[in-house]
Amino acid sequence: MNETETHLPVEELAAYQAGDLPEAAQARVRDHLMRCPACTRMLLDLDALRRGVEPEDEAPDHEKERFWRALQPRLLALRSSRRLQIVQLLAAILAVAVVGLAIQNASLRQTVHDLSQPDLGPPVRDLSATAVRSADAPAAVSLAPDDRFFTLILSPADLRDFPDHEVVLERAGAGEIWRGRGLHRNRYGTFSLILARRQTGAGDYTLRLFGISGEHRMSVGEYHFRIETQQAP
Amino acid sequence: MAARSEIVRQILAEMRSGSVREEPFRRLVDLYYTPVYQVFAKRGFTPDDCLDLTQETFLGIYTGIRSFRREADFDTWLFKIARNAFRKRLRWRAAEKRRGEEVSLDAEEEDEAAQLPIASPEPAPAEAALQRERSRVLREAMDKLPEQMRKCMTLRVEQDLKYREIAVVLRLSPETVKAHLFQARRRLQEMLGPYFRDSLPDWDEEAS
């Protein structure tokens, strides 16, 4: 075998030995074997393994029994280590789940805490979908340092009734930052949406309102607004 | 060996489906213990090493049986596991040698050919020159043989293979190989004369 030639893959030798290769490939393998004692040895080993042994060469039962007894402790160790790996994997999954739940719990506690604090006179801003299409500057929502929430009153452009509505909030330059379902029209025909200050921040936003009916999702309004935050004195 | 492949297919199916894998695995070990052991024995490993490597092979099968593709050839898959086991052992041996500072440059080579018989000690310069000359003349004469006959002869002379082994390599029957070698010997004797009679490989005395 010359130095640049590589050994044949076992699969190719097996196919050659089984006569499964086309004539050209067979000739190529044969030529390689003529030059490569290592591949020849491998083919002969594979052939011997496939051919099996003559009955008179078969190891006696007591030898196989001894081999099996020697193999068993290693099989047992293998199974134990595999069980241990499964237990470790389950423990890792459990740990991740516990951490996740703890984070969610902390977030819920914070929300409950926020909601339980009276927020006197939070800013309320009426947004009209029709105004969006005008060239006016976006409506501004000015948040004082102690405003934790603000309310947007959304007047839809499409007055049809839908069983459900969805809101998608996008921040300029950052894309979608939040979406939520379960919004319903109030008796005045508008939608009240309360957003938390920590959800947002100063900047320009686009809010898209969709009506949901079964598989259908239709735009019923698009609103642009700007949040301005006032610094503490 | 259709009967064996059928047995293997059944064992593998049992191992895959059942929660108790030990019983079918035991049957697999019974079936393959001897041929796997012999693969290592023929490679020149000691009986202890052969047992250990056979164990490694069966542990590899036990571990990887679920990843074995049903449509693949089990013998080829098993052979690859066995080959990996002895390659690992050769690497380990080479590393041991390096640690003992007994290593030659050749030991870096992890080629399986490392398991082939070691060449006899180098002859004296005059003897070496004579051997080289004989080899050249013999090779030239062999080149004049018909292709199939030349291939049989080359494998006999250069790789020291037996009839049955040559038959496997060239996908011929052992009888055809025997006939080719007989013819080749006669033709070479005619071409090279009695001077080479004793130097031609003696394939009649092979233990098959």
Tab-separated table of C-alpha atoms in Angstrom:
chain	number	residue	atom	x	y	z
A	1	MET	CA	0.000	0.000	0.000
A	2	ASN	CA	1.419	3.411	-0.849
A	3	GLU	CA	1.610	6.148	1.755
A	4	THR	CA	-1.280	8.238	0.489
A	5	GLU	CA	-3.683	5.299	0.327
A	6	THR	CA	-5.975	4.697	3.260
A	7	HIS	CA	-7.269	1.402	4.590
A	8	LEU	CA	-10.637	0.165	3.383
A	9	PRO	CA	-13.697	0.641	5.583
A	10	VAL	CA	-15.018	-2.525	7.202
A	11	GLU	CA	-18.366	-2.084	5.447
A	12	GLU	CA	-16.671	-2.140	2.041
A	13	LEU	CA	-14.720	-5.255	2.931
A	14	ALA	CA	-17.907	-6.887	4.184
A	15	ALA	CA	-19.679	-6.029	0.931
A	16	TYR	CA	-16.720	-7.386	-1.044
A	17	GLN	CA	-16.712	-10.592	0.953
A	18	ALA	CA	-20.457	-10.989	0.465
A	19	GLY	CA	-20.093	-10.342	-3.280
A	20	ASP	CA	-22.342	-7.295	-3.060
A	21	LEU	CA	-20.042	-4.857	-4.879
A	22	PRO	CA	-20.238	-4.024	-8.581
A	23	GLU	CA	-17.453	-5.488	-10.699
A	24	ALA	CA	-15.398	-2.268	-10.896
A	25	ALA	CA	-15.508	-1.783	-7.126
A	26	GLN	CA	-14.625	-5.432	-6.581
A	27	ALA	CA	-11.571	-5.056	-8.789
A	28	ARG	CA	-10.508	-1.958	-6.878
A	29	VAL	CA	-10.850	-3.714	-3.517
A	30	ARG	CA	-8.997	-6.764	-4.850
A	31	ASP	CA	-6.138	-4.575	-6.077
A	32	HIS	CA	-5.956	-2.867	-2.703
A	33	LEU	CA	-5.868	-6.203	-0.886
A	34	MET	CA	-2.959	-7.344	-3.051
A	35	ARG	CA	-0.935	-4.444	-1.694
A	36	CYS	CA	-2.261	-4.116	1.845
A	37	PRO	CA	-1.635	-6.897	4.370
A	38	ALA	CA	-3.567	-5.011	7.087
A	39	CYS	CA	-6.776	-4.924	5.042
A	40	THR	CA	-6.218	-8.519	3.947
A	41	ARG	CA	-5.916	-9.514	7.605
A	42	MET	CA	-9.088	-7.601	8.373
A	43	LEU	CA	-10.981	-9.327	5.541
A	44	LEU	CA	-9.810	-12.735	6.736
A	45	ASP	CA	-10.856	-11.947	10.313
A	46	LEU	CA	-14.256	-10.797	9.132
A	47	ASP	CA	-14.601	-13.867	6.957
A	48	ALA	CA	-13.695	-16.133	9.874
A	49	LEU	CA	-16.221	-14.378	12.097
A	50	ARG	CA	-18.965	-14.670	9.508
A	51	ARG	CA	-18.135	-18.238	8.627
A	52	GLY	CA	-18.166	-19.250	12.275
A	53	VAL	CA	-16.125	-22.174	13.516
A	54	GLU	CA	-16.196	-25.833	12.712
A	55	PRO	CA	-18.056	-27.849	15.360
A	56	GLU	CA	-14.816	-29.468	16.490
A	57	ASP	CA	-13.253	-26.021	17.072
A	58	GLU	CA	-16.182	-24.725	19.103
A	59	ALA	CA	-15.199	-23.916	22.693
A	60	PRO	CA	-16.570	-26.454	25.197
A	61	ASP	CA	-19.618	-25.493	27.229
A	62	HIS	CA	-17.708	-25.292	30.508
A	63	GLU	CA	-15.362	-22.695	28.957
A	64	LYS	CA	-18.316	-20.620	27.775
A	65	GLU	CA	-19.898	-20.964	31.196
A	66	ARG	CA	-16.676	-19.713	32.825
A	67	PHE	CA	-16.545	-16.800	30.395
A	68	TRP	CA	-20.168	-15.903	31.105
A	69	ARG	CA	-19.563	-15.970	34.865
A	70	ALA	CA	-16.576	-13.668	34.412
A	71	LEU	CA	-18.619	-11.340	32.202
A	72	GLN	CA	-21.574	-11.030	34.562
A	73	PRO	CA	-19.981	-8.731	37.187
A	74	ARG	CA	-18.965	-6.347	34.402
A	75	LEU	CA	-22.471	-6.401	32.956
A	76	LEU	CA	-23.816	-5.706	36.424
A	77	ALA	CA	-21.411	-2.790	36.847
A	78	LEU	CA	-22.448	-1.495	33.440
A	79	ARG	CA	-26.120	-1.660	34.339
A	80	SER	CA	-25.483	0.029	37.697
A	81	SER	CA	-23.532	2.834	36.086
A	82	ARG	CA	-26.282	3.271	33.524
A	83	ARG	CA	-28.884	3.402	36.308
A	84	LEU	CA	-26.725	5.939	38.082
A	85	GLN	CA	-26.548	8.010	34.916
A	86	ILE	CA	-30.337	7.927	34.623
A	87	VAL	CA	-30.702	8.961	38.268
A	88	GLN	CA	-28.188	11.778	37.728
A	89	LEU	CA	-30.087	12.899	34.651
A	90	LEU	CA	-33.382	12.874	36.518
A	91	ALA	CA	-31.791	14.793	39.394
A	92	ALA	CA	-30.485	17.390	36.960
A	93	ILE	CA	-33.916	17.750	35.343
A	94	LEU	CA	-35.499	18.064	38.780
A	95	ALA	CA	-32.978	20.714	39.819
A	96	VAL	CA	-33.663	22.746	36.677
A	97	ALA	CA	-37.425	22.428	37.275
A	98	VAL	CA	-37.063	23.530	40.910
A	99	VAL	CA	-34.953	26.552	39.925
A	100	GLY	CA	-37.463	27.434	37.187
A	101	LEU	CA	-40.383	27.175	39.584
A	102	ALA	CA	-38.536	29.242	42.162
A	103	ILE	CA	-37.923	31.993	39.592
A	104	GLN	CA	-41.537	31.909	38.481
A	105	ASN	CA	-42.674	31.972	42.091
A	106	ALA	CA	-40.500	35.011	42.800
A	107	SER	CA	-41.877	36.752	39.730
A	108	LEU	CA	-45.466	35.997	40.787
A	109	ARG	CA	-44.746	37.255	44.310
A	110	GLN	CA	-43.394	40.468	42.829
A	111	THR	CA	-46.496	40.880	40.671
A	112	VAL	CA	-48.798	40.228	43.639
A	113	HIS	CA	-46.786	42.703	45.656
A	114	ASP	CA	-46.996	45.314	42.896
A	115	LEU	CA	-50.722	44.815	42.490
A	116	SER	CA	-51.331	45.041	46.216
A	117	GLN	CA	-49.641	48.430	46.442
A	118	PRO	CA	-52.003	51.320	45.831
A	119	ASP	CA	-50.913	53.230	42.767
A	120	LEU	CA	-52.681	56.539	42.962
A	121	GLY	CA	-53.452	58.265	39.737
A	122	PRO	CA	-51.584	56.035	37.295
A	123	PRO	CA	-51.325	57.594	33.858
A	124	VAL	CA	-54.108	56.777	31.441
A	125	ARG	CA	-53.760	57.405	27.737
A	126	ASP	CA	-56.414	57.129	25.093
A	127	LEU	CA	-55.131	55.687	21.881
A	128	SER	CA	-57.094	55.771	18.730
A	129	ALA	CA	-56.310	53.438	15.900
A	130	THR	CA	-57.323	55.992	13.355
A	131	ALA	CA	-54.779	58.467	14.697
A	132	VAL	CA	-52.086	55.986	13.865
A	133	ARG	CA	-52.540	56.469	10.205
A	134	SER	CA	-52.108	60.228	10.481
A	135	ALA	CA	-48.733	61.842	10.281
A	136	ASP	CA	-49.022	63.073	13.871
A	137	ALA	CA	-46.343	62.321	16.390
A	138	PRO	CA	-47.108	59.214	18.463
A	139	ALA	CA	-49.135	59.701	21.621
A	140	ALA	CA	-46.900	60.194	24.619
A	141	VAL	CA	-47.295	58.425	27.946
A	142	SER	CA	-45.384	60.266	30.606
A	143	LEU	CA	-44.474	58.173	33.657
A	144	ALA	CA	-43.604	59.792	36.961
A	145	PRO	CA	-40.852	58.079	39.007
A	146	ASP	CA	-43.395	56.360	41.269
A	147	ASP	CA	-45.768	55.211	38.497
A	148	ARG	CA	-45.587	51.456	38.384
A	149	PHE	CA	-48.469	50.955	35.963
A	150	PHE	CA	-50.155	52.865	33.218
A	151	THR	CA	-53.383	52.282	31.347
A	152	LEU	CA	-53.982	52.475	27.649
A	153	ILE	CA	-57.507	52.854	26.361
A	154	LEU	CA	-57.603	51.395	22.881
A	155	SER	CA	-60.294	52.451	20.449
A	156	PRO	CA	-60.447	49.853	17.679
A	157	ALA	CA	-60.759	50.720	14.022
A	158	ASP	CA	-62.747	47.541	13.374
A	159	LEU	CA	-65.915	47.456	15.441
A	160	ARG	CA	-66.858	43.832	14.781
A	161	ASP	CA	-67.230	41.534	17.782
A	162	PHE	CA	-64.725	38.754	18.230
A	163	PRO	CA	-64.786	36.013	20.851
A	164	ASP	CA	-61.242	36.918	21.889
A	165	HIS	CA	-58.555	39.482	21.219
A	166	GLU	CA	-54.810	39.429	21.201
A	167	VAL	CA	-52.375	42.239	21.821
A	168	VAL	CA	-48.801	42.319	20.529
A	169	LEU	CA	-46.455	44.954	21.913
A	170	GLU	CA	-43.354	45.850	19.910
A	171	ARG	CA	-40.606	48.162	20.888
A	172	ALA	CA	-38.845	50.176	18.180
A	173	GLY	CA	-35.542	48.532	17.438
A	174	ALA	CA	-36.184	45.506	19.686
A	175	GLY	CA	-39.164	43.813	18.007
A	176	GLU	CA	-41.869	42.019	19.934
A	177	ILE	CA	-41.510	42.255	23.701
A	178	TRP	CA	-44.844	40.945	24.894
A	179	ARG	CA	-48.084	39.437	23.710
A	180	GLY	CA	-51.249	38.534	25.532
A	181	ARG	CA	-54.713	37.070	24.943
A	182	GLY	CA	-58.029	37.356	26.771
A	183	LEU	CA	-58.666	41.037	26.124
A	184	HIS	CA	-62.350	41.944	25.854
A	185	ARG	CA	-64.170	45.010	24.713
A	186	ASN	CA	-65.732	46.975	27.574
A	187	ARG	CA	-69.203	48.448	27.537
A	188	TYR	CA	-67.887	51.637	25.942
A	189	GLY	CA	-66.623	49.700	22.948
A	190	THR	CA	-62.963	50.203	23.852
A	191	PHE	CA	-60.266	48.026	25.415
A	192	SER	CA	-58.457	48.842	28.662
A	193	LEU	CA	-54.951	47.562	28.825
A	194	ILE	CA	-52.848	47.943	31.973
A	195	LEU	CA	-49.111	47.628	31.433
A	196	ALA	CA	-46.429	47.467	34.100
A	197	ARG	CA	-43.624	49.975	33.994
A	198	ARG	CA	-41.002	47.236	34.396
A	199	GLN	CA	-42.334	45.588	31.262
A	200	THR	CA	-41.458	48.594	29.216
A	201	GLY	CA	-39.140	51.598	29.434
A	202	ALA	CA	-38.673	54.894	27.704
A	203	GLY	CA	-39.001	54.570	23.940
A	204	ASP	CA	-41.329	54.263	20.974
A	205	TYR	CA	-43.812	51.409	20.849
A	206	THR	CA	-46.255	49.881	18.440
A	207	LEU	CA	-49.212	47.979	19.774
A	208	ARG	CA	-51.181	45.713	17.476
A	209	LEU	CA	-54.650	44.537	18.380
A	210	PHE	CA	-56.109	41.439	16.729
A	211	GLY	CA	-59.554	39.909	16.804
A	212	ILE	CA	-59.458	36.129	17.202
A	213	SER	CA	-62.223	33.916	15.913
A	214	GLY	CA	-61.442	30.223	15.755
A	215	GLU	CA	-58.425	29.845	13.502
A	216	HIS	CA	-58.793	33.375	12.135
A	217	ARG	CA	-56.824	36.340	13.378
A	218	MET	CA	-57.704	39.785	12.040
A	219	SER	CA	-56.134	43.140	12.739
A	220	VAL	CA	-58.560	45.502	14.441
A	221	GLY	CA	-56.161	48.286	15.316
A	222	GLU	CA	-52.577	49.437	15.353
A	223	TYR	CA	-51.368	52.057	17.829
A	224	HIS	CA	-48.150	53.963	18.160
A	225	PHE	CA	-47.118	55.584	21.404
A	226	ARG	CA	-44.064	56.841	23.157
A	227	ILE	CA	-43.204	56.318	26.812
A	228	GLU	CA	-41.355	59.109	28.484
A	229	THR	CA	-39.991	58.604	31.969
A	230	GLN	CA	-39.497	61.495	34.322
A	231	GLN	CA	-36.448	61.562	36.522
A	232	ALA	CA	-36.857	61.692	40.306
A	233	PRO	CA	-36.234	65.212	41.628
B	1	MET	CA	-24.912	-19.048	7.434
B	2	ALA	CA	-28.609	-18.414	7.135
B	3	ALA	CA	-29.556	-20.387	10.235
B	4	ARG	CA	-27.231	-18.366	12.447
B	5	SER	CA	-28.392	-15.034	11.061
B	6	GLU	CA	-31.973	-16.057	11.780
B	7	ILE	CA	-31.060	-16.969	15.357
B	8	VAL	CA	-29.255	-13.645	15.750
B	9	ARG	CA	-32.233	-11.710	14.410
B	10	GLN	CA	-34.479	-13.432	16.919
B	11	ILE	CA	-32.095	-12.788	19.820
B	12	LEU	CA	-31.750	-9.120	18.906
B	13	ALA	CA	-35.506	-8.726	18.669
B	14	GLU	CA	-35.888	-10.259	22.134
B	15	MET	CA	-33.160	-8.036	23.554
B	16	ARG	CA	-34.800	-4.947	22.124
B	17	SER	CA	-38.336	-5.720	23.170
B	18	GLY	CA	-37.957	-7.371	26.562
B	19	SER	CA	-37.100	-5.745	29.833
B	20	VAL	CA	-34.994	-8.806	30.692
B	21	ARG	CA	-32.083	-8.751	28.275
B	22	GLU	CA	-29.772	-11.117	30.046
B	23	GLU	CA	-31.175	-14.412	28.808
B	24	PRO	CA	-31.077	-13.581	25.069
B	25	PHE	CA	-27.689	-11.918	25.548
B	26	ARG	CA	-26.388	-15.101	27.107
B	27	ARG	CA	-27.436	-16.991	23.966
B	28	LEU	CA	-25.644	-14.400	21.829
B	29	VAL	CA	-22.490	-14.884	23.877
B	30	ASP	CA	-22.738	-18.652	23.461
B	31	LEU	CA	-23.105	-18.210	19.723
B	32	TYR	CA	-20.224	-15.808	19.199
B	33	TYR	CA	-17.801	-16.539	22.003
B	34	THR	CA	-15.560	-18.866	19.981
B	35	PRO	CA	-15.359	-16.883	16.707
B	36	VAL	CA	-14.720	-13.622	18.555
B	37	TYR	CA	-12.078	-15.207	20.766
B	38	GLN	CA	-10.391	-16.633	17.680
B	39	VAL	CA	-10.219	-13.251	15.968
B	40	PHE	CA	-7.991	-12.091	18.822
B	41	ALA	CA	-6.094	-15.367	19.088
B	42	LYS	CA	-5.185	-15.177	15.400
B	43	ARG	CA	-3.887	-11.668	16.004
B	44	GLY	CA	-1.349	-13.115	18.379
B	45	PHE	CA	-2.791	-11.923	21.692
B	46	THR	CA	-2.164	-14.009	24.796
B	47	PRO	CA	-5.063	-16.167	26.105
B	48	ASP	CA	-5.622	-13.699	28.960
B	49	ASP	CA	-5.713	-10.780	26.538
B	50	CYS	CA	-8.020	-12.727	24.227
B	51	LEU	CA	-10.469	-13.322	27.082
B	52	ASP	CA	-10.299	-9.705	28.129
B	53	LEU	CA	-10.788	-8.421	24.586
B	54	THR	CA	-13.656	-10.850	24.028
B	55	GLN	CA	-15.261	-9.467	27.189
B	56	GLU	CA	-14.726	-5.910	25.936
B	57	THR	CA	-16.394	-6.838	22.666
B	58	PHE	CA	-19.460	-8.319	24.337
B	59	LEU	CA	-19.740	-5.347	26.695
B	60	GLY	CA	-19.631	-3.110	23.604
B	61	ILE	CA	-22.440	-5.131	22.056
B	62	TYR	CA	-24.485	-4.968	25.250
B	63	THR	CA	-24.031	-1.218	25.495
B	64	GLY	CA	-24.681	-0.428	21.856
B	65	ILE	CA	-27.366	-2.941	20.973
B	66	ARG	CA	-30.101	-0.312	20.983
B	67	SER	CA	-28.224	1.805	18.466
B	68	PHE	CA	-27.685	-1.151	16.134
B	69	ARG	CA	-29.732	-0.607	12.976
B	70	ARG	CA	-31.985	-3.545	12.148
B	71	GLU	CA	-31.102	-3.521	8.456
B	72	ALA	CA	-27.340	-3.559	9.125
B	73	ASP	CA	-25.273	-6.725	9.119
B	74	PHE	CA	-24.753	-7.882	12.693
B	75	ASP	CA	-21.472	-9.692	11.974
B	76	THR	CA	-19.967	-6.550	10.435
B	77	TRP	CA	-21.124	-4.462	13.390
B	78	LEU	CA	-19.737	-6.981	15.854
B	79	PHE	CA	-16.470	-7.121	13.961
B	80	LYS	CA	-16.124	-3.339	14.152
B	81	ILE	CA	-16.567	-3.481	17.922
B	82	ALA	CA	-13.964	-6.241	18.162
B	83	ARG	CA	-11.579	-4.282	15.946
B	84	ASN	CA	-12.000	-1.164	18.077
B	85	ALA	CA	-11.229	-3.264	21.154
B	86	PHE	CA	-7.949	-4.552	19.796
B	87	ARG	CA	-6.974	-1.176	18.321
B	88	LYS	CA	-7.487	0.322	21.749
B	89	ARG	CA	-5.327	-2.430	23.207
B	90	LEU	CA	-2.589	-1.795	20.639
B	91	ARG	CA	-2.628	1.918	21.441
B	92	TRP	CA	-2.456	1.127	25.130
B	93	ARG	CA	0.476	-1.209	24.521
B	94	ALA	CA	2.282	1.432	22.477
B	95	ALA	CA	1.702	3.961	25.268
B	96	GLU	CA	3.033	1.470	27.826
B	97	LYS	CA	6.109	0.931	25.711
B	98	ARG	CA	6.656	4.663	25.385
B	99	ARG	CA	6.444	5.008	29.129
B	100	GLY	CA	9.082	2.281	29.445
B	101	GLU	CA	11.263	4.066	26.870
B	102	GLU	CA	11.547	0.883	24.885
B	103	VAL	CA	9.792	2.271	21.921
B	104	SER	CA	11.161	2.321	18.408
B	105	LEU	CA	9.931	4.728	15.760
B	106	ASP	CA	7.842	1.921	14.280
B	107	ALA	CA	5.844	1.613	17.474
B	108	GLU	CA	4.275	4.982	16.752
B	109	GLU	CA	2.478	3.317	13.917
B	110	GLU	CA	-0.850	2.060	15.118
B	111	ASP	CA	-1.340	0.079	12.013
B	112	GLU	CA	-2.753	-3.374	12.449
B	113	ALA	CA	0.096	-4.640	10.379
B	114	ALA	CA	2.039	-4.259	13.626
B	115	GLN	CA	0.509	-7.582	14.573
B	116	LEU	CA	2.094	-9.345	11.649
B	117	PRO	CA	5.095	-11.562	12.250
B	118	ILE	CA	8.294	-9.651	12.794
B	119	ALA	CA	10.863	-9.997	10.027
B	120	SER	CA	13.870	-12.194	10.655
B	121	PRO	CA	17.129	-10.508	11.650
B	122	GLU	CA	18.864	-8.669	8.858
B	123	PRO	CA	21.163	-10.875	6.794
B	124	ALA	CA	24.789	-10.065	6.094
B	125	PRO	CA	25.357	-7.558	3.230
B	126	ALA	CA	26.405	-10.185	0.669
B	127	GLU	CA	23.502	-12.443	1.596
B	128	ALA	CA	21.151	-9.452	1.468
B	129	ALA	CA	22.343	-8.528	-2.017
B	130	LEU	CA	21.804	-12.103	-3.161
B	131	GLN	CA	18.326	-12.152	-1.657
B	132	ARG	CA	17.481	-8.885	-3.364
B	133	GLU	CA	18.675	-10.227	-6.687
B	134	ARG	CA	16.662	-13.436	-6.256
B	135	SER	CA	13.571	-11.442	-5.356
B	136	ARG	CA	13.980	-9.280	-8.424
B	137	VAL	CA	14.365	-12.272	-10.741
B	138	LEU	CA	11.449	-14.054	-9.084
B	139	ARG	CA	9.267	-10.967	-9.371
B	140	GLU	CA	10.116	-10.566	-13.055
B	141	ALA	CA	9.233	-14.200	-13.658
B	142	MET	CA	5.984	-13.835	-11.682
B	143	ASP	CA	5.041	-10.837	-13.818
B	144	LYS	CA	4.988	-13.159	-16.815
B	145	LEU	CA	2.363	-15.422	-15.248
B	146	PRO	CA	-1.318	-15.065	-16.219
B	147	GLU	CA	-3.110	-12.509	-14.018
B	148	GLN	CA	-5.088	-14.811	-11.735
B	149	MET	CA	-2.136	-17.130	-11.258
B	150	ARG	CA	0.140	-14.166	-10.509
B	151	LYS	CA	-2.261	-12.820	-7.907
B	152	CYS	CA	-2.464	-16.198	-6.154
B	153	MET	CA	1.303	-16.407	-6.209
B	154	THR	CA	1.796	-12.844	-4.950
B	155	LEU	CA	-0.509	-13.392	-1.983
B	156	ARG	CA	1.266	-16.671	-1.215
B	157	VAL	CA	4.753	-15.210	-1.443
B	158	GLU	CA	4.291	-11.666	-0.178
B	159	GLN	CA	1.532	-12.076	2.387
B	160	ASP	CA	2.217	-15.692	3.309
B	161	LEU	CA	-1.438	-16.669	2.932
B	162	LYS	CA	-2.822	-20.194	2.865
B	163	TYR	CA	-4.968	-21.630	0.053
B	164	ARG	CA	-8.215	-20.947	1.853
B	165	GLU	CA	-7.137	-17.410	2.721
B	166	ILE	CA	-6.107	-16.651	-0.835
B	167	ALA	CA	-9.461	-18.039	-1.937
B	168	VAL	CA	-11.241	-15.580	0.393
B	169	VAL	CA	-9.178	-12.616	-0.767
B	170	LEU	CA	-9.615	-13.324	-4.459
B	171	ARG	CA	-13.142	-14.744	-4.120
B	172	LEU	CA	-12.143	-18.026	-5.726
B	173	SER	CA	-12.607	-21.612	-4.613
B	174	PRO	CA	-9.692	-23.154	-2.669
B	175	GLU	CA	-9.401	-25.797	-5.399
B	176	THR	CA	-8.913	-23.109	-8.048
B	177	VAL	CA	-6.267	-21.447	-5.898
B	178	LYS	CA	-4.507	-24.752	-5.409
B	179	ALA	CA	-4.535	-25.419	-9.133
B	180	HIS	CA	-3.241	-21.910	-9.915
B	181	LEU	CA	-0.410	-22.271	-7.427
B	182	PHE	CA	0.519	-25.683	-8.752
B	183	GLN	CA	0.661	-24.326	-12.294
B	184	ALA	CA	2.522	-21.225	-11.164
B	185	ARG	CA	5.194	-23.288	-9.423
B	186	ARG	CA	5.684	-25.418	-12.528
B	187	ARG	CA	5.958	-22.421	-14.816
B	188	LEU	CA	8.349	-20.607	-12.501
B	189	GLN	CA	10.552	-23.668	-12.284
B	190	GLU	CA	10.595	-23.827	-16.053
B	191	MET	CA	11.434	-20.137	-16.301
B	192	LEU	CA	14.007	-19.986	-13.529
B	193	GLY	CA	15.536	-23.425	-13.708
B	194	PRO	CA	16.602	-25.761	-10.919
B	195	TYR	CA	18.665	-23.012	-9.262
B	196	PHE	CA	15.492	-21.515	-7.826
B	197	ARG	CA	13.768	-24.778	-7.019
B	198	ASP	CA	14.576	-24.584	-3.338
B	199	SER	CA	13.873	-20.878	-3.038
B	200	LEU	CA	10.315	-21.103	-4.302
B	201	PRO	CA	7.754	-20.989	-1.521
B	202	ASP	CA	6.681	-24.396	-0.383
B	203	TRP	CA	2.894	-24.173	-0.454
B	204	ASP	CA	2.429	-27.930	-0.427
B	205	GLU	CA	3.325	-28.133	3.213
B	206	GLU	CA	0.938	-25.567	4.536
B	207	ALA	CA	-1.152	-26.554	7.485
B	208	SER	CA	-4.680	-25.817	6.446
